PDB file of C-alpha atoms in Angstrom:
ATOM      1  CA  MET A   1      31.962 -64.411  80.764  1.00  0.00           C
ATOM      2  CA  VAL A   2      34.890 -63.723  83.116  1.00  0.00           C
ATOM      3  CA  ASN A   3      36.322 -66.624  85.141  1.00  0.00           C
ATOM      4  CA  LEU A   4      37.352 -65.935  88.738  1.00  0.00           C
ATOM      5  CA  LYS A   5      40.309 -68.301  88.423  1.00  0.00           C
ATOM      6  CA  ASP A   6      41.945 -65.945  85.932  1.00  0.00           C
ATOM      7  CA  PHE A   7      42.477 -63.516  88.832  1.00  0.00           C
ATOM      8  CA  ILE A   8      43.879 -65.985  91.335  1.00  0.00           C
ATOM      9  CA  LYS A   9      47.647 -65.955  91.682  1.00  0.00           C
ATOM     10  CA  GLY A  10      49.345 -68.933  93.279  1.00  0.00           C
ATOM     11  CA  ASN A  11      48.074 -70.835  96.282  1.00  0.00           C
ATOM     12  CA  GLU A  12      46.091 -68.188  98.090  1.00  0.00           C
ATOM     13  CA  THR A  13      44.302 -68.761 101.388  1.00  0.00           C
ATOM     14  CA  LEU A  14      42.264 -65.541 101.261  1.00  0.00           C
ATOM     15  CA  TYR A  15      40.712 -64.689  97.898  1.00  0.00           C
ATOM     16  CA  THR A  16      39.258 -61.262  98.686  1.00  0.00           C
ATOM     17  CA  LYS A  17      41.619 -59.325  96.413  1.00  0.00           C
ATOM     18  CA  ALA A  18      41.207 -61.746  93.509  1.00  0.00           C
ATOM     19  CA  PHE A  19      37.432 -61.627  93.815  1.00  0.00           C
ATOM     20  CA  GLN A  20      37.397 -57.809  94.084  1.00  0.00           C
ATOM     21  CA  ASP A  21      39.735 -57.478  91.103  1.00  0.00           C
ATOM     22  CA  ALA A  22      37.421 -59.715  89.096  1.00  0.00           C
ATOM     23  CA  VAL A  23      34.345 -57.665  90.082  1.00  0.00           C
ATOM     24  CA  ASP A  24      36.142 -54.436  89.170  1.00  0.00           C
ATOM     25  CA  TYR A  25      37.224 -55.859  85.827  1.00  0.00           C
ATOM     26  CA  CYS A  26      33.662 -56.942  85.006  1.00  0.00           C
ATOM     27  CA  TYR A  27      32.468 -53.459  85.888  1.00  0.00           C
ATOM     28  CA  SER A  28      35.075 -51.893  83.595  1.00  0.00           C
ATOM     29  CA  LYS A  29      33.743 -54.081  80.771  1.00  0.00           C
ATOM     30  CA  GLY A  30      30.224 -52.783  81.204  1.00  0.00           C
ATOM     31  CA  GLY A  31      28.878 -55.637  83.279  1.00  0.00           C
ATOM     32  CA  GLU A  32      30.458 -58.873  82.065  1.00  0.00           C
ATOM     33  CA  PRO A  33      29.181 -61.788  84.203  1.00  0.00           C
ATOM     34  CA  LEU A  34      31.627 -63.230  86.737  1.00  0.00           C
ATOM     35  CA  PHE A  35      31.753 -67.037  86.773  1.00  0.00           C
ATOM     36  CA  VAL A  36      32.747 -68.691  90.060  1.00  0.00           C
ATOM     37  CA  PRO A  37      33.879 -72.228  89.207  1.00  0.00           C
ATOM     38  CA  PHE A  38      33.872 -75.371  91.327  1.00  0.00           C
ATOM     39  CA  GLY A  39      36.130 -74.889  94.328  1.00  0.00           C
ATOM     40  CA  THR A  40      36.325 -73.238  97.749  1.00  0.00           C
ATOM     41  CA  TYR A  41      37.151 -69.565  98.199  1.00  0.00           C
ATOM     42  CA  THR A  42      37.531 -67.723 101.518  1.00  0.00           C
ATOM     43  CA  LEU A  43      36.564 -64.043 101.417  1.00  0.00           C
ATOM     44  CA  GLY A  44      36.378 -60.898 103.454  1.00  0.00           C
ATOM     45  CA  SER A  45      34.318 -57.943 102.231  1.00  0.00           C
ATOM     46  CA  VAL A  46      33.763 -57.583  98.477  1.00  0.00           C
ATOM     47  CA  VAL A  47      32.152 -54.387  97.165  1.00  0.00           C
ATOM     48  CA  LEU A  48      29.759 -54.943  94.279  1.00  0.00           C
ATOM     49  CA  LYS A  49      29.065 -52.301  91.630  1.00  0.00           C
ATOM     50  CA  ASP A  50      26.563 -51.449  88.914  1.00  0.00           C
ATOM     51  CA  ASN A  51      25.639 -54.344  86.646  1.00  0.00           C
ATOM     52  CA  THR A  52      27.462 -56.981  88.687  1.00  0.00           C
ATOM     53  CA  THR A  53      26.377 -60.553  87.910  1.00  0.00           C
ATOM     54  CA  ILE A  54      27.924 -63.415  89.886  1.00  0.00           C
ATOM     55  CA  ILE A  55      27.174 -66.932  88.663  1.00  0.00           C
ATOM     56  CA  PHE A  56      28.079 -69.925  90.813  1.00  0.00           C
ATOM     57  CA  GLU A  57      28.955 -73.228  89.206  1.00  0.00           C
ATOM     58  CA  ASP A  58      27.609 -76.333  90.953  1.00  0.00           C
ATOM     59  CA  GLY A  59      30.085 -77.094  93.710  1.00  0.00           C
ATOM     60  CA  ALA A  60      31.328 -73.523  94.108  1.00  0.00           C
ATOM     61  CA  LYS A  61      31.665 -72.661  97.779  1.00  0.00           C
ATOM     62  CA  ILE A  62      32.341 -69.280  99.368  1.00  0.00           C
ATOM     63  CA  LEU A  63      33.585 -69.257 102.963  1.00  0.00           C
ATOM     64  CA  GLY A  64      33.318 -66.113 105.019  1.00  0.00           C
ATOM     65  CA  SER A  65      36.572 -65.352 106.771  1.00  0.00           C
ATOM     66  CA  THR A  66      36.695 -66.152 110.480  1.00  0.00           C
ATOM     67  CA  ASN A  67      38.805 -63.020 111.026  1.00  0.00           C
ATOM     68  CA  ILE A  68      36.534 -60.006 111.589  1.00  0.00           C
ATOM     69  CA  ASP A  69      39.376 -57.719 110.421  1.00  0.00           C
ATOM     70  CA  ASP A  70      38.989 -59.099 106.887  1.00  0.00           C
ATOM     71  CA  PHE A  71      35.661 -57.258 106.618  1.00  0.00           C
ATOM     72  CA  LEU A  72      35.067 -53.547 106.159  1.00  0.00           C
ATOM     73  CA  ALA A  73      34.596 -51.487 109.289  1.00  0.00           C
ATOM     74  CA  ASP A  74      31.109 -50.320 110.254  1.00  0.00           C
ATOM     75  CA  ASP A  75      30.280 -47.211 108.253  1.00  0.00           C
ATOM     76  CA  ILE A  76      28.374 -45.267 110.947  1.00  0.00           C
ATOM     77  CA  PRO A  77      28.476 -45.224 114.763  1.00  0.00           C
ATOM     78  CA  LEU A  78      25.957 -47.531 116.351  1.00  0.00           C
ATOM     79  CA  ASN A  79      22.999 -45.657 117.879  1.00  0.00           C
ATOM     80  CA  LYS A  80      21.338 -46.972 121.014  1.00  0.00           C
ATOM     81  CA  TYR A  81      17.949 -45.969 119.569  1.00  0.00           C
ATOM     82  CA  GLN A  82      18.539 -47.882 116.325  1.00  0.00           C
ATOM     83  CA  ASP A  83      18.820 -51.640 115.810  1.00  0.00           C
ATOM     84  CA  MET A  84      22.514 -52.438 115.616  1.00  0.00           C
ATOM     85  CA  SER A  85      22.266 -54.842 112.700  1.00  0.00           C
ATOM     86  CA  HIS A  86      20.341 -52.288 110.618  1.00  0.00           C
ATOM     87  CA  SER A  87      22.679 -49.398 111.470  1.00  0.00           C
ATOM     88  CA  SER A  88      25.559 -50.475 109.260  1.00  0.00           C
ATOM     89  CA  TYR A  89      25.889 -52.300 105.976  1.00  0.00           C
ATOM     90  CA  THR A  90      29.599 -52.322 105.233  1.00  0.00           C
ATOM     91  CA  ARG A  91      30.744 -55.132 107.517  1.00  0.00           C
ATOM     92  CA  SER A  92      29.430 -57.753 105.125  1.00  0.00           C
ATOM     93  CA  LEU A  93      30.648 -60.388 102.715  1.00  0.00           C
ATOM     94  CA  PHE A  94      28.946 -58.826  99.679  1.00  0.00           C
ATOM     95  CA  TYR A  95      28.211 -55.099 100.050  1.00  0.00           C
ATOM     96  CA  ALA A  96      26.825 -52.506  97.639  1.00  0.00           C
ATOM     97  CA  LYS A  97      25.590 -48.937  98.001  1.00  0.00           C
ATOM     98  CA  ASN A  98      23.850 -46.616  95.521  1.00  0.00           C
ATOM     99  CA  ALA A  99      24.163 -49.219  92.792  1.00  0.00           C
ATOM    100  CA  LYS A 100      21.874 -50.821  90.239  1.00  0.00           C
ATOM    101  CA  ASN A 101      21.345 -54.222  88.638  1.00  0.00           C
ATOM    102  CA  ILE A 102      23.151 -56.694  90.895  1.00  0.00           C
ATOM    103  CA  THR A 103      22.615 -60.438  90.486  1.00  0.00           C
ATOM    104  CA  ILE A 104      23.960 -63.390  92.491  1.00  0.00           C
ATOM    105  CA  LYS A 105      22.716 -66.769  91.310  1.00  0.00           C
ATOM    106  CA  GLY A 106      23.515 -70.414  90.729  1.00  0.00           C
ATOM    107  CA  ASN A 107      23.656 -73.559  92.817  1.00  0.00           C
ATOM    108  CA  GLY A 108      26.570 -72.484  94.984  1.00  0.00           C
ATOM    109  CA  VAL A 109      27.082 -72.336  98.752  1.00  0.00           C
ATOM    110  CA  ILE A 110      27.970 -69.426 101.014  1.00  0.00           C
ATOM    111  CA  ASP A 111      29.086 -70.549 104.469  1.00  0.00           C
ATOM    112  CA  MET A 112      29.979 -67.896 107.056  1.00  0.00           C
ATOM    113  CA  GLN A 113      31.417 -70.583 109.354  1.00  0.00           C
ATOM    114  CA  SER A 114      29.521 -69.400 112.455  1.00  0.00           C
ATOM    115  CA  ALA A 115      32.215 -66.798 113.059  1.00  0.00           C
ATOM    116  CA  TRP A 116      31.479 -64.464 115.973  1.00  0.00           C
ATOM    117  CA  ASP A 117      33.302 -61.242 116.813  1.00  0.00           C
ATOM    118  CA  HIS A 118      34.778 -62.735 119.968  1.00  0.00           C
ATOM    119  CA  GLU A 119      36.610 -59.569 121.004  1.00  0.00           C
ATOM    120  CA  ASN A 120      33.499 -57.490 120.199  1.00  0.00           C
ATOM    121  CA  LYS A 121      35.520 -55.030 118.103  1.00  0.00           C
ATOM    122  CA  ARG A 122      32.306 -53.619 116.603  1.00  0.00           C
ATOM    123  CA  ASN A 123      30.630 -53.171 120.022  1.00  0.00           C
ATOM    124  CA  SER A 124      27.566 -55.081 118.877  1.00  0.00           C
ATOM    125  CA  LYS A 125      27.061 -58.145 121.048  1.00  0.00           C
ATOM    126  CA  HIS A 126      29.836 -60.063 119.330  1.00  0.00           C
ATOM    127  CA  ARG A 127      28.066 -60.578 116.010  1.00  0.00           C
ATOM    128  CA  GLY A 128      30.103 -61.367 112.938  1.00  0.00           C
ATOM    129  CA  ALA A 129      29.632 -60.108 109.404  1.00  0.00           C
ATOM    130  CA  LYS A 130      26.417 -60.000 107.420  1.00  0.00           C
ATOM    131  CA  VAL A 131      26.365 -62.006 104.211  1.00  0.00           C
ATOM    132  CA  ILE A 132      24.637 -59.740 101.668  1.00  0.00           C
ATOM    133  CA  ALA A 133      23.917 -56.113 102.588  1.00  0.00           C
ATOM    134  CA  PHE A 134      22.655 -53.760  99.875  1.00  0.00           C
ATOM    135  CA  ASP A 135      22.067 -50.095 100.668  1.00  0.00           C
ATOM    136  CA  LYS A 136      19.902 -48.203  98.136  1.00  0.00           C
ATOM    137  CA  VAL A 137      20.362 -50.665  95.291  1.00  0.00           C
ATOM    138  CA  GLU A 138      17.831 -50.792  92.470  1.00  0.00           C
ATOM    139  CA  GLY A 139      17.396 -54.051  90.597  1.00  0.00           C
ATOM    140  CA  VAL A 140      18.441 -57.037  92.744  1.00  0.00           C
ATOM    141  CA  VAL A 141      18.266 -60.743  91.843  1.00  0.00           C
ATOM    142  CA  LEU A 142      19.325 -63.375  94.399  1.00  0.00           C
ATOM    143  CA  GLN A 143      18.529 -66.877  93.207  1.00  0.00           C
ATOM    144  CA  ASP A 144      19.138 -70.577  93.828  1.00  0.00           C
ATOM    145  CA  PHE A 145      22.145 -70.569  96.176  1.00  0.00           C
ATOM    146  CA  LYS A 146      22.490 -71.841  99.756  1.00  0.00           C
ATOM    147  CA  LEU A 147      23.500 -69.666 102.705  1.00  0.00           C
ATOM    148  CA  TYR A 148      24.718 -71.082 106.017  1.00  0.00           C
ATOM    149  CA  ASN A 149      25.969 -70.103 109.463  1.00  0.00           C
ATOM    150  CA  ALA A 150      25.790 -66.313 109.444  1.00  0.00           C
ATOM    151  CA  THR A 151      25.969 -64.721 112.889  1.00  0.00           C
ATOM    152  CA  ASP A 152      24.425 -61.487 111.621  1.00  0.00           C
ATOM    153  CA  ILE A 153      21.691 -60.896 109.028  1.00  0.00           C
ATOM    154  CA  GLY A 154      21.765 -63.213 106.030  1.00  0.00           C
ATOM    155  CA  ILE A 155      20.289 -60.797 103.466  1.00  0.00           C
ATOM    156  CA  LEU A 156      19.653 -57.125 104.275  1.00  0.00           C
ATOM    157  CA  LEU A 157      17.950 -55.023 101.585  1.00  0.00           C
ATOM    158  CA  GLY A 158      17.928 -51.448 102.864  1.00  0.00           C
ATOM    159  CA  ARG A 159      16.005 -48.864 100.860  1.00  0.00           C
ATOM    160  CA  CYS A 160      16.278 -51.079  97.788  1.00  0.00           C
ATOM    161  CA  LYS A 161      13.867 -51.242  94.862  1.00  0.00           C
ATOM    162  CA  ASN A 162      12.783 -53.985  92.483  1.00  0.00           C
ATOM    163  CA  CYS A 163      14.214 -56.988  94.304  1.00  0.00           C
ATOM    164  CA  PHE A 164      13.687 -60.636  93.377  1.00  0.00           C
ATOM    165  CA  VAL A 165      14.735 -63.309  95.887  1.00  0.00           C
ATOM    166  CA  LYS A 166      13.921 -66.850  94.825  1.00  0.00           C
ATOM    167  CA  GLY A 167      14.863 -70.440  95.539  1.00  0.00           C
ATOM    168  CA  LEU A 168      17.303 -69.835  98.405  1.00  0.00           C
ATOM    169  CA  TYR A 169      18.051 -72.244 101.239  1.00  0.00           C
ATOM    170  CA  ILE A 170      19.080 -70.296 104.349  1.00  0.00           C
ATOM    171  CA  GLU A 171      20.291 -71.390 107.794  1.00  0.00           C
ATOM    172  CA  THR A 172      21.429 -68.492 109.980  1.00  0.00           C
ATOM    173  CA  HIS A 173      22.029 -67.744 113.655  1.00  0.00           C
ATOM    174  CA  ILE A 174      20.201 -64.396 113.334  1.00  0.00           C
ATOM    175  CA  ASP A 175      17.634 -63.032 110.814  1.00  0.00           C
ATOM    176  CA  GLY A 176      17.302 -64.620 107.388  1.00  0.00           C
ATOM    177  CA  ILE A 177      15.936 -62.065 104.889  1.00  0.00           C
ATOM    178  CA  SER A 178      15.154 -58.464 105.849  1.00  0.00           C
ATOM    179  CA  PRO A 179      13.740 -55.862 103.434  1.00  0.00           C
ATOM    180  CA  ASP A 180      14.149 -52.580 105.338  1.00  0.00           C
ATOM    181  CA  GLY A 181      12.364 -49.580 103.873  1.00  0.00           C
ATOM    182  CA  SER A 182      12.404 -51.304 100.496  1.00  0.00           C
ATOM    183  CA  GLU A 183       9.784 -51.444  97.764  1.00  0.00           C
ATOM    184  CA  ASN A 184       8.738 -53.811  94.980  1.00  0.00           C
ATOM    185  CA  VAL A 185      10.190 -56.916  96.616  1.00  0.00           C
ATOM    186  CA  VAL A 186       9.353 -60.540  95.787  1.00  0.00           C
ATOM    187  CA  ILE A 187      10.534 -63.332  98.107  1.00  0.00           C
ATOM    188  CA  SER A 188       9.458 -66.743  96.851  1.00  0.00           C
ATOM    189  CA  ASP A 189      10.217 -70.455  97.031  1.00  0.00           C
ATOM    190  CA  CYS A 190      12.744 -70.094  99.852  1.00  0.00           C
ATOM    191  CA  ILE A 191      13.424 -72.385 102.819  1.00  0.00           C
ATOM    192  CA  LEU A 192      14.679 -70.700 105.986  1.00  0.00           C
ATOM    193  CA  LYS A 193      15.825 -71.995 109.373  1.00  0.00           C
ATOM    194  CA  CYS A 194      16.756 -68.997 111.487  1.00  0.00           C
ATOM    195  CA  GLY A 195      18.011 -68.352 115.013  1.00  0.00           C
ATOM    196  CA  ASP A 196      16.087 -65.081 115.142  1.00  0.00           C
ATOM    197  CA  ASP A 197      13.414 -63.862 112.703  1.00  0.00           C
ATOM    198  CA  GLY A 198      13.018 -65.641 109.380  1.00  0.00           C
ATOM    199  CA  ILE A 199      11.587 -63.128 106.897  1.00  0.00           C
ATOM    200  CA  VAL A 200      11.305 -59.749 108.609  1.00  0.00           C
ATOM    201  CA  LEU A 201      10.130 -56.466 107.081  1.00  0.00           C
ATOM    202  CA  LYS A 202      11.398 -53.323 108.749  1.00  0.00           C
ATOM    203  CA  SER A 203      11.489 -49.577 108.377  1.00  0.00           C
ATOM    204  CA  SER A 204      14.408 -48.542 110.537  1.00  0.00           C
ATOM    205  CA  TYR A 205      15.723 -45.037 111.202  1.00  0.00           C
ATOM    206  CA  TYR A 206      18.959 -45.599 109.323  1.00  0.00           C
ATOM    207  CA  ASP A 207      20.284 -42.308 107.842  1.00  0.00           C
ATOM    208  CA  ASN A 208      17.997 -40.499 110.315  1.00  0.00           C
ATOM    209  CA  CYS A 209      14.905 -40.688 108.140  1.00  0.00           C
ATOM    210  CA  ALA A 210      11.810 -42.859 107.901  1.00  0.00           C
ATOM    211  CA  VAL A 211      11.121 -44.604 104.601  1.00  0.00           C
ATOM    212  CA  PRO A 212       8.085 -46.845 103.959  1.00  0.00           C
ATOM    213  CA  CYS A 213       8.384 -50.538 103.262  1.00  0.00           C
ATOM    214  CA  GLN A 214       5.864 -51.240 100.520  1.00  0.00           C
ATOM    215  CA  ARG A 215       4.702 -53.597  97.796  1.00  0.00           C
ATOM    216  CA  VAL A 216       6.306 -56.730  99.201  1.00  0.00           C
ATOM    217  CA  ASN A 217       5.157 -60.189  98.114  1.00  0.00           C
ATOM    218  CA  VAL A 218       6.187 -63.243 100.170  1.00  0.00           C
ATOM    219  CA  ASN A 219       4.971 -66.567  98.795  1.00  0.00           C
ATOM    220  CA  ASN A 220       5.683 -70.284  98.662  1.00  0.00           C
ATOM    221  CA  CYS A 221       8.218 -70.214 101.502  1.00  0.00           C
ATOM    222  CA  ILE A 222       8.902 -72.657 104.342  1.00  0.00           C
ATOM    223  CA  VAL A 223      10.127 -70.972 107.534  1.00  0.00           C
ATOM    224  CA  SER A 224      11.364 -72.191 110.914  1.00  0.00           C
ATOM    225  CA  SER A 225      12.546 -69.731 113.572  1.00  0.00           C
ATOM    226  CA  ARG A 226      13.569 -69.309 117.187  1.00  0.00           C
ATOM    227  CA  CYS A 227      11.719 -65.969 117.212  1.00  0.00           C
ATOM    228  CA  SER A 228       9.194 -64.827 114.601  1.00  0.00           C
ATOM    229  CA  ALA A 229       8.901 -66.717 111.336  1.00  0.00           C
ATOM    230  CA  ILE A 230       7.378 -63.924 109.202  1.00  0.00           C
ATOM    231  CA  LYS A 231       7.243 -60.474 110.757  1.00  0.00           C
ATOM    232  CA  ILE A 232       6.542 -56.783 110.232  1.00  0.00           C
ATOM    233  CA  GLY A 233       8.616 -54.834 112.756  1.00  0.00           C
ATOM    234  CA  THR A 234       9.968 -54.300 115.316  1.00  0.00           C
ATOM    235  CA  GLU A 235      11.638 -51.229 113.683  1.00  0.00           C
ATOM    236  CA  THR A 236       8.616 -49.406 112.232  1.00  0.00           C
ATOM    237  CA  ASN A 237       9.461 -45.753 111.630  1.00  0.00           C
ATOM    238  CA  GLY A 238       8.091 -45.571 108.074  1.00  0.00           C
ATOM    239  CA  ASP A 239       4.738 -46.979 106.980  1.00  0.00           C
ATOM    240  CA  PHE A 240       4.075 -50.521 105.732  1.00  0.00           C
ATOM    241  CA  LYS A 241       1.820 -50.651 102.693  1.00  0.00           C
ATOM    242  CA  TYR A 242       0.533 -53.323 100.333  1.00  0.00           C
ATOM    243  CA  ILE A 243       2.158 -56.430 101.795  1.00  0.00           C
ATOM    244  CA  ASN A 244       1.094 -59.882 100.571  1.00  0.00           C
ATOM    245  CA  VAL A 245       2.006 -63.129 102.362  1.00  0.00           C
ATOM    246  CA  SER A 246       0.596 -66.298 100.825  1.00  0.00           C
ATOM    247  CA  ASN A 247       1.052 -70.044 100.457  1.00  0.00           C
ATOM    248  CA  CYS A 248       3.678 -70.385 103.188  1.00  0.00           C
ATOM    249  CA  VAL A 249       4.422 -73.126 105.714  1.00  0.00           C
ATOM    250  CA  ILE A 250       5.640 -72.143 109.194  1.00  0.00           C
ATOM    251  CA  HIS A 251       6.922 -74.815 111.587  1.00  0.00           C
ATOM    252  CA  ASN A 252       9.058 -75.339 114.685  1.00  0.00           C
ATOM    253  CA  THR A 253       8.913 -71.673 115.678  1.00  0.00           C
ATOM    254  CA  ARG A 254       9.582 -70.877 119.333  1.00  0.00           C
ATOM    255  CA  CYS A 255       7.752 -67.549 119.488  1.00  0.00           C
ATOM    256  CA  ILE A 256       5.459 -66.207 116.763  1.00  0.00           C
ATOM    257  CA  GLY A 257       4.339 -67.511 113.397  1.00  0.00           C
ATOM    258  CA  LEU A 258       3.038 -64.240 111.913  1.00  0.00           C
ATOM    259  CA  ALA A 259       3.796 -60.958 113.688  1.00  0.00           C
ATOM    260  CA  ILE A 260       2.612 -57.442 112.846  1.00  0.00           C
ATOM    261  CA  GLN A 261       4.142 -54.951 115.264  1.00  0.00           C
ATOM    262  CA  SER A 262       3.902 -51.184 114.889  1.00  0.00           C
ATOM    263  CA  CYS A 263       6.162 -49.948 117.684  1.00  0.00           C
ATOM    264  CA  ASP A 264       7.526 -46.652 116.310  1.00  0.00           C
ATOM    265  CA  GLY A 265       4.469 -44.918 114.878  1.00  0.00           C
ATOM    266  CA  ALA A 266       4.087 -46.595 111.499  1.00  0.00           C
ATOM    267  CA  ASN A 267       0.762 -46.869 109.746  1.00  0.00           C
ATOM    268  CA  VAL A 268       0.212 -50.451 108.600  1.00  0.00           C
ATOM    269  CA  TYR A 269      -2.367 -51.033 105.888  1.00  0.00           C
ATOM    270  CA  GLY A 270      -3.096 -52.982 102.734  1.00  0.00           C
ATOM    271  CA  ILE A 271      -1.941 -56.274 104.309  1.00  0.00           C
ATOM    272  CA  ASN A 272      -3.144 -59.536 102.770  1.00  0.00           C
ATOM    273  CA  ILE A 273      -2.288 -62.867 104.433  1.00  0.00           C
ATOM    274  CA  SER A 274      -3.689 -66.109 103.031  1.00  0.00           C
ATOM    275  CA  ASN A 275      -3.145 -69.869 102.841  1.00  0.00           C
ATOM    276  CA  ILE A 276      -0.702 -70.203 105.742  1.00  0.00           C
ATOM    277  CA  THR A 277      -0.063 -73.547 107.468  1.00  0.00           C
ATOM    278  CA  MET A 278       1.575 -73.717 110.888  1.00  0.00           C
ATOM    279  CA  GLN A 279       2.890 -76.618 112.959  1.00  0.00           C
ATOM    280  CA  ASN A 280       4.560 -76.515 116.385  1.00  0.00           C
ATOM    281  CA  VAL A 281       4.364 -72.720 116.765  1.00  0.00           C
ATOM    282  CA  ALA A 282       4.089 -71.130 120.211  1.00  0.00           C
ATOM    283  CA  CYS A 283       1.887 -68.194 119.149  1.00  0.00           C
ATOM    284  CA  PRO A 284       0.381 -68.318 115.650  1.00  0.00           C
ATOM    285  CA  ILE A 285      -0.600 -64.649 115.194  1.00  0.00           C
ATOM    286  CA  TYR A 286       0.537 -61.582 117.128  1.00  0.00           C
ATOM    287  CA  ILE A 287      -0.627 -58.040 116.350  1.00  0.00           C
ATOM    288  CA  PHE A 288       0.754 -55.201 118.457  1.00  0.00           C
ATOM    289  CA  LEU A 289       0.372 -51.406 118.450  1.00  0.00           C
ATOM    290  CA  GLY A 290       2.987 -49.671 120.543  1.00  0.00           C
TER     291      GLY A 290
END
């Protein structure tokens, strides 16, 4: 196992290079796990690669930089017909594209420090960086850590396959967990308190093509939201198939508990929702065909 501290030189205030060097070294060794020991580390964007495993020690804390320039630039121009947060993946703390077998786990903390893009350099309503954004990654495990204060999406899984998200505690200003055009996804035993949607399944028109979101299992989660707690949509270009939501508690949600919205032509079928408890929710169930 590789220790992050072996790549830190002197008293650094920004650890992006050390963390990236450690990830690259682990990749060169065929996928050695990267151990993040007790301590606090401020990061900009780190690009993850095949067979990356990051293990947090208890007490390890990652801070997202409050300087938007420490993150990668958006990879494609924003399109007024495409949701801005699902149009780009690169401006994120942990980013990967066309990779396989990526794991982040352990009882650590990621805190994005509620950093907004005050000068709106990305022309996107002043949002900051995403936390985890994976684009076409196969084999994802995200487990047991805490995620706080993101001003863009907490976890975006775009066109990913075979994803396992378990035991996370998430407090974000925007969406919590968003599988977008992904398949074979399990989200379980998570607690979310979100300023927008909590767990939201989408099929956006990223890369100018529609891809179905299918075989998604959401269970044993507790969700609170200022918008929709658990939702299909609004971006619904590809179909939604074989979605299971079970044994969840929804509370203190300003708008909708469970939302199914086909606004862009998607067929929605094979949906199973069972054993849901709601408390203090404005609208429990909302089904919309646009």
